[in-house]
Every structure is written in structure tokens, then in C-alpha cells.
Short mmCIF file of N, CA and C in Angstrom, two decimals:
data_model
loop_
_atom_site.label_atom_id
_atom_site.label_comp_id
_atom_site.label_asym_id
_atom_site.label_seq_id
_atom_site.Cartn_x
_atom_site.Cartn_y
_atom_site.Cartn_z
N UNK A 1 -7.17 -23.68 -1.56
CA UNK A 1 -8.58 -23.52 -1.84
C UNK A 1 -8.76 -23.57 -3.36
N UNK A 2 -9.74 -24.32 -3.80
CA UNK A 2 -9.99 -24.32 -5.24
C UNK A 2 -10.92 -23.15 -5.57
N UNK A 3 -11.29 -23.07 -6.81
CA UNK A 3 -12.02 -21.90 -7.28
C UNK A 3 -13.44 -21.79 -6.75
N UNK A 4 -14.11 -22.90 -6.46
CA UNK A 4 -15.51 -22.83 -6.06
C UNK A 4 -15.71 -22.06 -4.75
N UNK A 5 -14.90 -22.28 -3.70
CA UNK A 5 -15.09 -21.45 -2.50
C UNK A 5 -14.87 -19.96 -2.77
N UNK A 6 -14.01 -19.63 -3.71
CA UNK A 6 -13.83 -18.22 -4.05
C UNK A 6 -15.08 -17.67 -4.72
N UNK A 7 -15.72 -18.47 -5.55
CA UNK A 7 -16.97 -18.06 -6.18
C UNK A 7 -18.04 -17.86 -5.12
N UNK A 8 -18.12 -18.78 -4.16
CA UNK A 8 -19.10 -18.64 -3.06
C UNK A 8 -18.87 -17.33 -2.32
N UNK A 9 -17.61 -17.04 -2.03
CA UNK A 9 -17.29 -15.80 -1.32
C UNK A 9 -17.72 -14.59 -2.15
N UNK A 10 -17.36 -14.57 -3.42
CA UNK A 10 -17.72 -13.43 -4.27
C UNK A 10 -19.22 -13.24 -4.33
N UNK A 11 -19.96 -14.33 -4.41
CA UNK A 11 -21.41 -14.24 -4.48
C UNK A 11 -22.02 -13.81 -3.15
N UNK A 12 -21.58 -14.41 -2.06
CA UNK A 12 -22.17 -14.13 -0.75
C UNK A 12 -21.81 -12.74 -0.23
N UNK A 13 -20.56 -12.39 -0.35
CA UNK A 13 -20.11 -11.14 0.26
C UNK A 13 -20.29 -9.95 -0.68
N UNK A 14 -20.11 -10.19 -1.99
CA UNK A 14 -20.11 -9.07 -2.93
C UNK A 14 -21.20 -9.16 -3.99
N UNK A 15 -22.13 -10.10 -3.85
CA UNK A 15 -23.22 -10.25 -4.81
C UNK A 15 -22.73 -10.28 -6.26
N UNK A 16 -21.68 -11.06 -6.51
CA UNK A 16 -21.05 -11.10 -7.82
C UNK A 16 -21.88 -11.83 -8.87
N UNK A 17 -22.80 -12.67 -8.45
CA UNK A 17 -23.66 -13.42 -9.36
C UNK A 17 -22.87 -14.36 -10.27
N UNK A 18 -21.79 -14.94 -9.76
CA UNK A 18 -21.05 -15.96 -10.50
C UNK A 18 -21.78 -17.28 -10.32
N UNK A 19 -21.97 -18.03 -11.40
CA UNK A 19 -22.78 -19.25 -11.33
C UNK A 19 -21.99 -20.54 -11.36
N UNK A 20 -20.84 -20.55 -11.98
CA UNK A 20 -20.09 -21.78 -12.17
C UNK A 20 -18.68 -21.67 -11.61
N UNK A 21 -18.10 -22.84 -11.40
CA UNK A 21 -16.68 -22.89 -11.03
C UNK A 21 -15.89 -22.26 -12.17
N UNK A 22 -14.92 -21.47 -11.83
CA UNK A 22 -14.09 -20.84 -12.85
C UNK A 22 -12.62 -21.04 -12.48
N UNK A 23 -11.76 -20.99 -13.48
CA UNK A 23 -10.33 -21.08 -13.19
C UNK A 23 -9.88 -19.75 -12.59
N UNK A 24 -8.76 -19.77 -11.89
CA UNK A 24 -8.27 -18.59 -11.20
C UNK A 24 -8.15 -17.35 -12.08
N UNK A 25 -7.47 -17.44 -13.23
CA UNK A 25 -7.36 -16.25 -14.08
C UNK A 25 -8.72 -15.73 -14.57
N UNK A 26 -9.64 -16.65 -14.88
CA UNK A 26 -10.97 -16.22 -15.31
C UNK A 26 -11.71 -15.52 -14.17
N UNK A 27 -11.60 -16.05 -12.97
CA UNK A 27 -12.23 -15.43 -11.81
C UNK A 27 -11.65 -14.04 -11.58
N UNK A 28 -10.34 -13.91 -11.71
CA UNK A 28 -9.71 -12.61 -11.54
C UNK A 28 -10.28 -11.60 -12.54
N UNK A 29 -10.37 -12.00 -13.80
CA UNK A 29 -10.89 -11.09 -14.82
C UNK A 29 -12.34 -10.70 -14.54
N UNK A 30 -13.14 -11.67 -14.13
CA UNK A 30 -14.54 -11.38 -13.80
C UNK A 30 -14.65 -10.42 -12.62
N UNK A 31 -13.84 -10.65 -11.60
CA UNK A 31 -13.87 -9.78 -10.42
C UNK A 31 -13.43 -8.37 -10.76
N UNK A 32 -12.40 -8.25 -11.57
CA UNK A 32 -11.95 -6.92 -11.97
C UNK A 32 -13.02 -6.21 -12.78
N UNK A 33 -13.64 -6.92 -13.72
CA UNK A 33 -14.66 -6.32 -14.57
C UNK A 33 -15.89 -5.95 -13.74
N UNK A 34 -16.42 -6.89 -13.00
CA UNK A 34 -17.61 -6.64 -12.18
C UNK A 34 -17.34 -5.58 -11.12
N UNK A 35 -16.12 -5.57 -10.63
CA UNK A 35 -15.77 -4.64 -9.57
C UNK A 35 -15.79 -3.18 -9.96
N UNK A 36 -15.70 -2.92 -11.24
CA UNK A 36 -15.71 -1.51 -11.68
C UNK A 36 -17.01 -0.83 -11.30
N UNK A 37 -18.12 -1.48 -11.53
CA UNK A 37 -19.41 -0.85 -11.23
C UNK A 37 -19.73 -0.90 -9.74
N UNK A 38 -19.11 -1.83 -9.03
CA UNK A 38 -19.39 -1.99 -7.60
C UNK A 38 -18.30 -1.36 -6.73
N UNK A 39 -17.31 -0.77 -7.37
CA UNK A 39 -16.20 -0.10 -6.71
C UNK A 39 -15.46 -1.03 -5.75
N UNK A 40 -15.24 -2.27 -6.20
CA UNK A 40 -14.44 -3.21 -5.41
C UNK A 40 -12.98 -2.78 -5.48
N UNK A 41 -12.29 -2.98 -4.38
CA UNK A 41 -10.88 -2.63 -4.28
C UNK A 41 -10.05 -3.92 -4.37
N UNK A 42 -9.01 -3.91 -5.20
CA UNK A 42 -8.22 -5.11 -5.47
C UNK A 42 -6.76 -4.90 -5.05
N UNK A 43 -6.16 -5.98 -4.55
CA UNK A 43 -4.74 -5.97 -4.19
C UNK A 43 -4.10 -7.21 -4.80
N UNK A 44 -2.93 -7.04 -5.43
CA UNK A 44 -2.19 -8.15 -6.03
C UNK A 44 -0.94 -8.44 -5.21
N UNK A 45 -0.68 -9.72 -5.00
CA UNK A 45 0.50 -10.12 -4.25
C UNK A 45 1.21 -11.25 -4.97
N UNK A 46 2.53 -11.15 -5.08
CA UNK A 46 3.33 -12.26 -5.59
C UNK A 46 3.83 -12.04 -7.00
N UNK A 47 4.75 -12.89 -7.38
CA UNK A 47 5.36 -12.82 -8.70
C UNK A 47 6.55 -11.90 -8.70
N UNK A 48 7.23 -11.88 -9.80
CA UNK A 48 8.38 -10.99 -9.97
C UNK A 48 7.89 -9.56 -10.12
N UNK A 49 8.69 -8.60 -9.67
CA UNK A 49 8.30 -7.19 -9.73
C UNK A 49 7.83 -6.78 -11.11
N UNK A 50 8.65 -7.06 -12.13
CA UNK A 50 8.33 -6.61 -13.48
C UNK A 50 7.04 -7.25 -13.99
N UNK A 51 6.84 -8.51 -13.68
CA UNK A 51 5.63 -9.22 -14.13
C UNK A 51 4.40 -8.65 -13.44
N UNK A 52 4.52 -8.40 -12.15
CA UNK A 52 3.40 -7.85 -11.38
C UNK A 52 3.04 -6.44 -11.86
N UNK A 53 4.03 -5.63 -12.09
CA UNK A 53 3.78 -4.26 -12.58
C UNK A 53 3.13 -4.32 -13.96
N UNK A 54 3.59 -5.23 -14.81
CA UNK A 54 3.00 -5.39 -16.14
C UNK A 54 1.54 -5.86 -16.03
N UNK A 55 1.27 -6.79 -15.13
CA UNK A 55 -0.11 -7.27 -14.93
C UNK A 55 -1.02 -6.14 -14.49
N UNK A 56 -0.60 -5.37 -13.51
CA UNK A 56 -1.41 -4.25 -13.03
C UNK A 56 -1.67 -3.26 -14.17
N UNK A 57 -0.65 -2.94 -14.93
CA UNK A 57 -0.79 -2.01 -16.05
C UNK A 57 -1.79 -2.54 -17.09
N UNK A 58 -1.65 -3.81 -17.44
CA UNK A 58 -2.55 -4.40 -18.44
C UNK A 58 -4.01 -4.48 -17.93
N UNK A 59 -4.19 -4.76 -16.65
CA UNK A 59 -5.55 -4.82 -16.11
C UNK A 59 -6.18 -3.44 -16.06
N UNK A 60 -5.39 -2.42 -15.79
CA UNK A 60 -5.91 -1.05 -15.81
C UNK A 60 -6.28 -0.62 -17.23
N UNK A 61 -5.51 -1.08 -18.21
CA UNK A 61 -5.85 -0.78 -19.61
C UNK A 61 -7.11 -1.52 -20.03
N UNK A 62 -7.20 -2.78 -19.66
CA UNK A 62 -8.34 -3.62 -20.05
C UNK A 62 -9.63 -3.21 -19.35
N UNK A 63 -9.50 -2.79 -18.10
CA UNK A 63 -10.68 -2.44 -17.29
C UNK A 63 -10.53 -1.01 -16.76
N UNK A 64 -10.84 -0.02 -17.61
CA UNK A 64 -10.74 1.37 -17.15
C UNK A 64 -11.56 1.56 -15.88
N UNK A 65 -11.07 2.37 -15.01
CA UNK A 65 -11.72 2.69 -13.74
C UNK A 65 -11.67 1.57 -12.71
N UNK A 66 -10.90 0.50 -12.99
CA UNK A 66 -10.75 -0.55 -11.99
C UNK A 66 -10.00 0.03 -10.80
N UNK A 67 -10.36 -0.39 -9.61
CA UNK A 67 -9.75 0.12 -8.38
C UNK A 67 -8.71 -0.87 -7.87
N UNK A 68 -7.50 -0.76 -8.38
CA UNK A 68 -6.38 -1.56 -7.89
C UNK A 68 -5.66 -0.68 -6.87
N UNK A 69 -5.80 -1.04 -5.61
CA UNK A 69 -5.30 -0.18 -4.54
C UNK A 69 -3.86 -0.46 -4.16
N UNK A 70 -3.33 -1.59 -4.61
CA UNK A 70 -1.94 -1.88 -4.29
C UNK A 70 -1.49 -3.21 -4.82
N UNK A 71 -0.17 -3.39 -4.76
CA UNK A 71 0.45 -4.65 -5.15
C UNK A 71 1.80 -4.73 -4.47
N UNK A 72 2.26 -5.96 -4.32
CA UNK A 72 3.55 -6.16 -3.67
C UNK A 72 4.16 -7.47 -4.14
N UNK A 73 5.45 -7.43 -4.39
CA UNK A 73 6.20 -8.61 -4.78
C UNK A 73 7.21 -8.91 -3.68
N UNK A 74 6.86 -9.80 -2.77
CA UNK A 74 7.80 -10.10 -1.68
C UNK A 74 8.99 -10.91 -2.17
N UNK A 75 10.07 -10.91 -1.41
CA UNK A 75 11.23 -11.72 -1.80
C UNK A 75 10.89 -13.20 -1.79
N UNK A 76 11.64 -13.96 -2.58
CA UNK A 76 11.41 -15.40 -2.68
C UNK A 76 12.12 -16.11 -1.53
N UNK A 77 11.59 -15.93 -0.35
CA UNK A 77 12.07 -16.55 0.88
C UNK A 77 11.02 -16.29 1.94
N UNK A 78 11.16 -16.93 3.06
CA UNK A 78 10.25 -16.66 4.17
C UNK A 78 10.46 -15.22 4.63
N UNK A 79 9.37 -14.52 4.90
CA UNK A 79 9.49 -13.16 5.40
C UNK A 79 9.86 -13.18 6.87
N UNK A 80 10.61 -12.18 7.27
CA UNK A 80 10.89 -12.03 8.70
C UNK A 80 9.59 -11.60 9.38
N UNK A 81 9.56 -11.72 10.68
CA UNK A 81 8.37 -11.31 11.43
C UNK A 81 8.07 -9.83 11.17
N UNK A 82 9.10 -9.01 11.13
CA UNK A 82 8.92 -7.58 10.89
C UNK A 82 8.39 -7.33 9.47
N UNK A 83 8.95 -8.02 8.46
CA UNK A 83 8.48 -7.87 7.08
C UNK A 83 7.02 -8.29 6.96
N UNK A 84 6.68 -9.38 7.61
CA UNK A 84 5.32 -9.88 7.58
C UNK A 84 4.36 -8.87 8.21
N UNK A 85 4.74 -8.32 9.34
CA UNK A 85 3.91 -7.33 10.02
C UNK A 85 3.70 -6.11 9.15
N UNK A 86 4.77 -5.61 8.53
CA UNK A 86 4.67 -4.44 7.66
C UNK A 86 3.74 -4.72 6.47
N UNK A 87 3.87 -5.90 5.87
CA UNK A 87 3.03 -6.27 4.73
C UNK A 87 1.56 -6.35 5.15
N UNK A 88 1.28 -7.00 6.26
CA UNK A 88 -0.10 -7.12 6.74
C UNK A 88 -0.68 -5.74 7.04
N UNK A 89 0.10 -4.88 7.68
CA UNK A 89 -0.38 -3.53 7.99
C UNK A 89 -0.66 -2.74 6.72
N UNK A 90 0.21 -2.89 5.71
CA UNK A 90 0.00 -2.19 4.44
C UNK A 90 -1.29 -2.66 3.78
N UNK A 91 -1.48 -3.98 3.71
CA UNK A 91 -2.69 -4.51 3.08
C UNK A 91 -3.92 -4.07 3.85
N UNK A 92 -3.89 -4.18 5.15
CA UNK A 92 -5.04 -3.76 5.97
C UNK A 92 -5.35 -2.29 5.80
N UNK A 93 -4.34 -1.45 5.69
CA UNK A 93 -4.57 -0.01 5.54
C UNK A 93 -5.22 0.32 4.19
N UNK A 94 -4.96 -0.50 3.18
CA UNK A 94 -5.53 -0.27 1.85
C UNK A 94 -6.96 -0.82 1.74
N UNK A 95 -7.35 -1.69 2.63
CA UNK A 95 -8.70 -2.26 2.71
C UNK A 95 -9.22 -2.82 1.39
N UNK A 96 -8.47 -3.76 0.79
CA UNK A 96 -8.98 -4.36 -0.45
C UNK A 96 -10.17 -5.27 -0.18
N UNK A 97 -11.06 -5.34 -1.16
CA UNK A 97 -12.16 -6.31 -1.11
C UNK A 97 -11.70 -7.65 -1.65
N UNK A 98 -10.78 -7.61 -2.61
CA UNK A 98 -10.25 -8.82 -3.23
C UNK A 98 -8.74 -8.82 -3.15
N UNK A 99 -8.20 -9.95 -2.77
CA UNK A 99 -6.77 -10.16 -2.63
C UNK A 99 -6.40 -11.21 -3.66
N UNK A 100 -5.61 -10.82 -4.65
CA UNK A 100 -5.29 -11.73 -5.75
C UNK A 100 -3.80 -12.00 -5.78
N UNK A 101 -3.46 -13.25 -5.80
CA UNK A 101 -2.05 -13.55 -5.90
C UNK A 101 -1.73 -14.94 -5.45
N UNK A 102 -0.48 -15.15 -5.36
CA UNK A 102 0.05 -16.45 -4.98
C UNK A 102 1.00 -16.24 -3.82
N UNK A 103 0.76 -16.95 -2.78
CA UNK A 103 1.65 -16.87 -1.62
C UNK A 103 2.64 -18.01 -1.72
N UNK A 104 3.91 -17.68 -1.70
CA UNK A 104 4.96 -18.70 -1.76
C UNK A 104 5.30 -19.14 -0.34
N UNK A 105 5.49 -20.40 -0.18
CA UNK A 105 5.89 -20.93 1.11
C UNK A 105 7.34 -21.36 1.02
N UNK A 106 8.11 -20.90 1.99
CA UNK A 106 9.53 -21.26 1.99
C UNK A 106 9.73 -22.55 2.75
#
């Protein structure tokens, strides 16, 4: 999916008032910033553990009061059915409004 359908989603579902196509990192920053006043819940998926932890830390510094409810760095391989089920259950239990990340396909 390119960035425009994500903008449509943010506008339709969350009244984000985004007007133009934006690149992924810019959209992420806008969602995190706008989400503070709207109490949007964010979840990050993918990347190396250290990089993901650093990203979450930097976003919390940049956007005080941002609601990052979770993050996960899965192994660089196809997940087993059990691992996939556990990950889906974890994400569903946290109920994020925005899911940010990159899904790797094995």
C-alpha cells in the first residue's frame, strides 16, 4: 500500500485532516504528533531490537504524552503458527489505533 490509502484511513477513521500524500516517515511523525491530543494508541513492529527500542525512545522524547502501547521485533524468518498467534493476540489486546512498521516476508 502506498501512502495515500494510509492518509485516507487516517482522515476517515481518525479525522486526522491530512491533505496530501506523505512519505511513510512523515506520516508516522504526523500521526504521533496529532495522536497526542486525540489519544491515539500506536504499535511499532519490525526492525532490529536495538533500533526499534531507540525509535520508541526518541519518539517519546520528541512527542511527550504520545501513547505508544507496544512494539515487537520478530525474528528474521517466517513465524511459526504459534508465534503468529501469540503476536496477533498481543497486538489485539493492546488495541492500537495505528500500526507502524515493516512486515518482512520470508
